[in-house]
Coordinates of C-alpha atoms in Angstrom, one line a residue:
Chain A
X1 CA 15.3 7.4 -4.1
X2 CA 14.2 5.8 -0.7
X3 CA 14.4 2.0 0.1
X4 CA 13.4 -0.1 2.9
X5 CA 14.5 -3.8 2.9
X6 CA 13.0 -7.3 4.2
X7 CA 13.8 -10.5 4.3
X8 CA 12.2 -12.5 1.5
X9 CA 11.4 -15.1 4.0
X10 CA 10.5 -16.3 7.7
X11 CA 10.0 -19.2 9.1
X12 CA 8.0 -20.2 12.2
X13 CA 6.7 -22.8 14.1
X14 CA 2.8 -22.5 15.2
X15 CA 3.0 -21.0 18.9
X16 CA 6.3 -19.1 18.8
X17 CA 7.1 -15.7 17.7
X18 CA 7.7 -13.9 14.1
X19 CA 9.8 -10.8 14.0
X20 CA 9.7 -9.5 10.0
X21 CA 12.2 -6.7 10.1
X22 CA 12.2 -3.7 7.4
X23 CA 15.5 -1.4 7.0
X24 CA 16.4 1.4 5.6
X25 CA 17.8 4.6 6.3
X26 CA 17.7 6.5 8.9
X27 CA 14.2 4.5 9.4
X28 CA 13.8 5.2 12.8
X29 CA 13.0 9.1 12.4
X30 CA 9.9 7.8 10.1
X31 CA 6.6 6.5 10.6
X32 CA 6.7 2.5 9.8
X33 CA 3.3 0.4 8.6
X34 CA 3.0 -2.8 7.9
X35 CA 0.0 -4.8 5.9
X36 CA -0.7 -8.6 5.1
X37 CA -1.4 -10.1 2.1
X38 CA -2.9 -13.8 1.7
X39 CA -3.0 -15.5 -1.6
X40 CA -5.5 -13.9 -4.1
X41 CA -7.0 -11.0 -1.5
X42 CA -5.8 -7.1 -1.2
X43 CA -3.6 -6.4 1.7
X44 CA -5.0 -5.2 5.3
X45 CA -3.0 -2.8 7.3
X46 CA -2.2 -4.3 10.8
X47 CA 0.5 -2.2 12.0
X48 CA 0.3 1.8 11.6
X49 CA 2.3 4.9 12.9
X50 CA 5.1 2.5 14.1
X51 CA 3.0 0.4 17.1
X52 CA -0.8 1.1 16.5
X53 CA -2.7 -1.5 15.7
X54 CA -6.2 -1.2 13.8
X55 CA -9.1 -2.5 16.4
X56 CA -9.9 -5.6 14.2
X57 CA -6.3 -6.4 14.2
X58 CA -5.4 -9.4 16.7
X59 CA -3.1 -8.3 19.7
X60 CA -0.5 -10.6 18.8
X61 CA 0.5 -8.2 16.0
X62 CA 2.5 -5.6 17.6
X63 CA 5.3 -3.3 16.2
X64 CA 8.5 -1.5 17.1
X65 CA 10.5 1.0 15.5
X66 CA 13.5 2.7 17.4
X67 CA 14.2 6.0 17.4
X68 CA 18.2 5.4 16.9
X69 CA 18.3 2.1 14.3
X70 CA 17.3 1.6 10.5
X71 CA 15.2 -1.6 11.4
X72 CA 11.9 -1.4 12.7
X73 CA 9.9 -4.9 13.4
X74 CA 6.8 -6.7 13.1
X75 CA 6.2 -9.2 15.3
X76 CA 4.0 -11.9 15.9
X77 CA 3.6 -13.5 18.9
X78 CA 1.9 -16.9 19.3
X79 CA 1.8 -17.3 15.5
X80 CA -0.9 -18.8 14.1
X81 CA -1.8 -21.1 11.0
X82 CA -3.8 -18.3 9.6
X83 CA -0.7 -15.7 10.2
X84 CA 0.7 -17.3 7.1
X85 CA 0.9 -14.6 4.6
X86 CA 3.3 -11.9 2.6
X87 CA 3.7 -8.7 4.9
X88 CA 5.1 -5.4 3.7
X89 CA 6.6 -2.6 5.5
X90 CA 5.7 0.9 4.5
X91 CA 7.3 4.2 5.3
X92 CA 7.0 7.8 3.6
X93 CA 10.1 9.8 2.5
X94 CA 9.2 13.4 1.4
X95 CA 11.4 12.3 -2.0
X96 CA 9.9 9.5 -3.3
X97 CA 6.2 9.4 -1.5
X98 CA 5.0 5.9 -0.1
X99 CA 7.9 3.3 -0.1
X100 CA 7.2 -0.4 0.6
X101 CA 9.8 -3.1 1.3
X102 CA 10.1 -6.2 -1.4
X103 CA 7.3 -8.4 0.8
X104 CA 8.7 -11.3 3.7
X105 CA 6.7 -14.8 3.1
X106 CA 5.9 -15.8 6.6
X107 CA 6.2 -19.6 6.8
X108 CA 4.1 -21.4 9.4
X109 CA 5.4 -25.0 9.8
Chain B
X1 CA -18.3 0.1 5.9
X2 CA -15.6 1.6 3.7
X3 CA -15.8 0.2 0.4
X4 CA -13.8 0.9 -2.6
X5 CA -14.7 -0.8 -6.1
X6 CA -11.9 -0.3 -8.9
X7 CA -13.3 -0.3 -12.1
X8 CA -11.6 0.2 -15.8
X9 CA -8.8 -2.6 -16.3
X10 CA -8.5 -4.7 -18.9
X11 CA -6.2 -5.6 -22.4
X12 CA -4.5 -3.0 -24.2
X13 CA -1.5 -2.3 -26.7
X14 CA 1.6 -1.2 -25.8
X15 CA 1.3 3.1 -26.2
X16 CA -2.2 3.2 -25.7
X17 CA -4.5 4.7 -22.9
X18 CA -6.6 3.5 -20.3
X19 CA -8.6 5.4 -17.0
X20 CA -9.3 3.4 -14.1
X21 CA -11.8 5.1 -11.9
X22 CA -12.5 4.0 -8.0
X23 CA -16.0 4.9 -6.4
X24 CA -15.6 5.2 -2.6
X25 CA -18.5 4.8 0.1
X26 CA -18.6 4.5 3.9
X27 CA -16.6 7.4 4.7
X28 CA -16.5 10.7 4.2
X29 CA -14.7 10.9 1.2
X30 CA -13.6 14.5 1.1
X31 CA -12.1 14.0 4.8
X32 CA -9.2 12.0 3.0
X33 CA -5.8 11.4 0.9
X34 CA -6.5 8.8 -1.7
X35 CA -3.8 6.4 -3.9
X36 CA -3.1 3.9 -6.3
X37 CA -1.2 1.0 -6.2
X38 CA -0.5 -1.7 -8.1
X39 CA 0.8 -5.4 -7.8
X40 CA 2.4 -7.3 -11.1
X41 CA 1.9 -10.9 -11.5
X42 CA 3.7 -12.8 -8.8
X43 CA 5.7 -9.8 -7.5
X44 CA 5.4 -7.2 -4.7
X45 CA 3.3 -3.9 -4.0
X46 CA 4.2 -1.0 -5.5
X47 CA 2.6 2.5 -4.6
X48 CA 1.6 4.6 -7.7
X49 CA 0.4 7.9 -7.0
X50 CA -1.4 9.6 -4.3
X51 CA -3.3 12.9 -3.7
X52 CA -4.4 14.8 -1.0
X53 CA -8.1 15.5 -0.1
X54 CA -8.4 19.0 -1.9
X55 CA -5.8 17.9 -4.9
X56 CA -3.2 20.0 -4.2
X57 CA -0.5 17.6 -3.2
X58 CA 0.0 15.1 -5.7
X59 CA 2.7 12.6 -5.9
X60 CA 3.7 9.5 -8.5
X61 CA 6.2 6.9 -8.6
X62 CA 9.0 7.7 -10.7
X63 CA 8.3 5.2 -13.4
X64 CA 4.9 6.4 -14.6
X65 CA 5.8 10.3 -14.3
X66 CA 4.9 12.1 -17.5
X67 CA 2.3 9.0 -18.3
X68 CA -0.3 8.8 -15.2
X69 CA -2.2 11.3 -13.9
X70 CA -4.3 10.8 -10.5
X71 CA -7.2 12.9 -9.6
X72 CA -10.4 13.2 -7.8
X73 CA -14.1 14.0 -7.9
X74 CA -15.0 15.1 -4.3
X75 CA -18.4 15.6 -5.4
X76 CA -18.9 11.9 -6.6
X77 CA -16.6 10.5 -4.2
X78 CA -14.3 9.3 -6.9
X79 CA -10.7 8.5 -7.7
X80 CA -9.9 8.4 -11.2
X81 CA -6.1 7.1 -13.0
X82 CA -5.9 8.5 -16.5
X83 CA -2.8 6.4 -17.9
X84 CA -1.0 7.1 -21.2
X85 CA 1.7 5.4 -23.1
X86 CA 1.2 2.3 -21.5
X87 CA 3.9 0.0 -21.5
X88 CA 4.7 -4.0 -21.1
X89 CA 5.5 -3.4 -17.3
X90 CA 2.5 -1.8 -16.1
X91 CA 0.8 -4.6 -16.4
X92 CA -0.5 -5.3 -12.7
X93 CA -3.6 -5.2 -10.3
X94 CA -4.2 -1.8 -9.8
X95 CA -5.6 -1.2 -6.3
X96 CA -7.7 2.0 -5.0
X97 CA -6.4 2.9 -1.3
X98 CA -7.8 4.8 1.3
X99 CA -5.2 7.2 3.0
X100 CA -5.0 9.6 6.2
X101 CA -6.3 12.6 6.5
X102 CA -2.9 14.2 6.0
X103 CA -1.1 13.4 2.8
X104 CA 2.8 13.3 3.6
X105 CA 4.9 11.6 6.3
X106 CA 3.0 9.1 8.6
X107 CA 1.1 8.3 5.6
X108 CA -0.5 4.8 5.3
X109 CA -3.0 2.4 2.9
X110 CA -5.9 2.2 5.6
X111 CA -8.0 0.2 3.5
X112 CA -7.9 -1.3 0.2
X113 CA -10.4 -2.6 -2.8
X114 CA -10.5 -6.0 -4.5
X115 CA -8.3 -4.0 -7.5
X116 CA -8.7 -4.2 -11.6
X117 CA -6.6 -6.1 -13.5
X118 CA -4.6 -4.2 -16.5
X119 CA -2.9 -5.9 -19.3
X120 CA -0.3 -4.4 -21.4
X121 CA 0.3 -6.7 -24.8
X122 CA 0.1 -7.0 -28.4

């Protein structure tokens, strides 16, 4: 079955930038997502379709996802306090459906 | 405003059955692919089982093949999850999802409700 991969943690200091990466196979001829999750509330999508990002999404959420590597990236640029959160990659493979990565705990310090 | 309320968790043995249901408003229902997922104490997301807007593609993890069975009530604008033979590691929050319009590759967890917590124990 399909696997993507992350970090299980990031560190960052309030004002610089977060990159999360996810990896996995051949990754860059899918479509990559990514959602946050704070403590006790359901995730919210803020990356889709590789570098979209939903309208209520800040624009310091962006996301890459080249065409000839296995890592695609979230990043976040002039993190925020409130950026502290578990994010998930997704991706689809037409074996096993909807695939997320293990979660990255973004660390603001 | 989409809204999706997950309804139907609770405690239950070990081989028993439960059906979570999700009622969907704010959209047009019918327009989309729908899915489960679920969350165990403490640990990561894991994607259950999704179907497309007229039911005819229809996906589920491996680990609750044969046990779960998704399906929808366009009509209602409901998701239901009939699961069987439940066992000590399904215990989770379960979370109703609202897909894309398509249901296979570029597929994505628009928007998510608050989930129901099911218990699996003696």
């Amino acid at each position: 079955s399909y696997e993507v991969t992350q970090p299980p943690s990031v560190s960052v200091s309030p004002g610089q930038t977060a990159r999360i990466t996810c990896t996995g196979d051949k990754l860059g001829d899918k479509y990559v997502c990514w959602y946050q999750q704070k403590p006790g509330q359901s995730p919210v999508l803020v990356i889709y379709q590789d570098t979209k990002r939903p309208s209520e999404i800040p624009e310091r959420f962006s996301g890459s996802n080249s065409g000839n590597t296995d890592t695609a990236t979230l990043t976040i640029s002039g993190t925020q306090a409130m950026d502290e959160a578990d994010y998930y990659c997704q991706a689809w493979d037409n074996s096993t459906s909807v695939v997320f990565g293990g979660g990255t705990k973004l660390t603001v310090l | 405003e989409v809204q999706l309320v997950e309804s139907g968790g609770g405690l239950v043995q070990p081989g028993r059955s439960l059906r979570l249901a999700c009622v969907a408003s704010g959209f047009t229902f019918d327009d989309f692919a729908m899915h489960w997922a679920r969350q165990a104490p403490g640990k990561g997301l894991e994607w259950v089982s999704g179907i497309s807007w007229n039911s005819t593609s229809i996906g589920y993890v491996d680990s609750v093949k044969g046990r779960f069975t998704i399906s929808r009530d366009n009509a209602k604008n409901s998701l239901s999850l009939q699961m069987n033979s439940l066992r000590g590691e399904d215990t989770a929050l379960y979370y109703c999802a609202k897909g894309t319009r398509a249901y296979g590759s570029g597929s994505y967890l628009e928007r998510w409700g608050p989930g129901t917590l099911v218990t699996v124990s003696s």
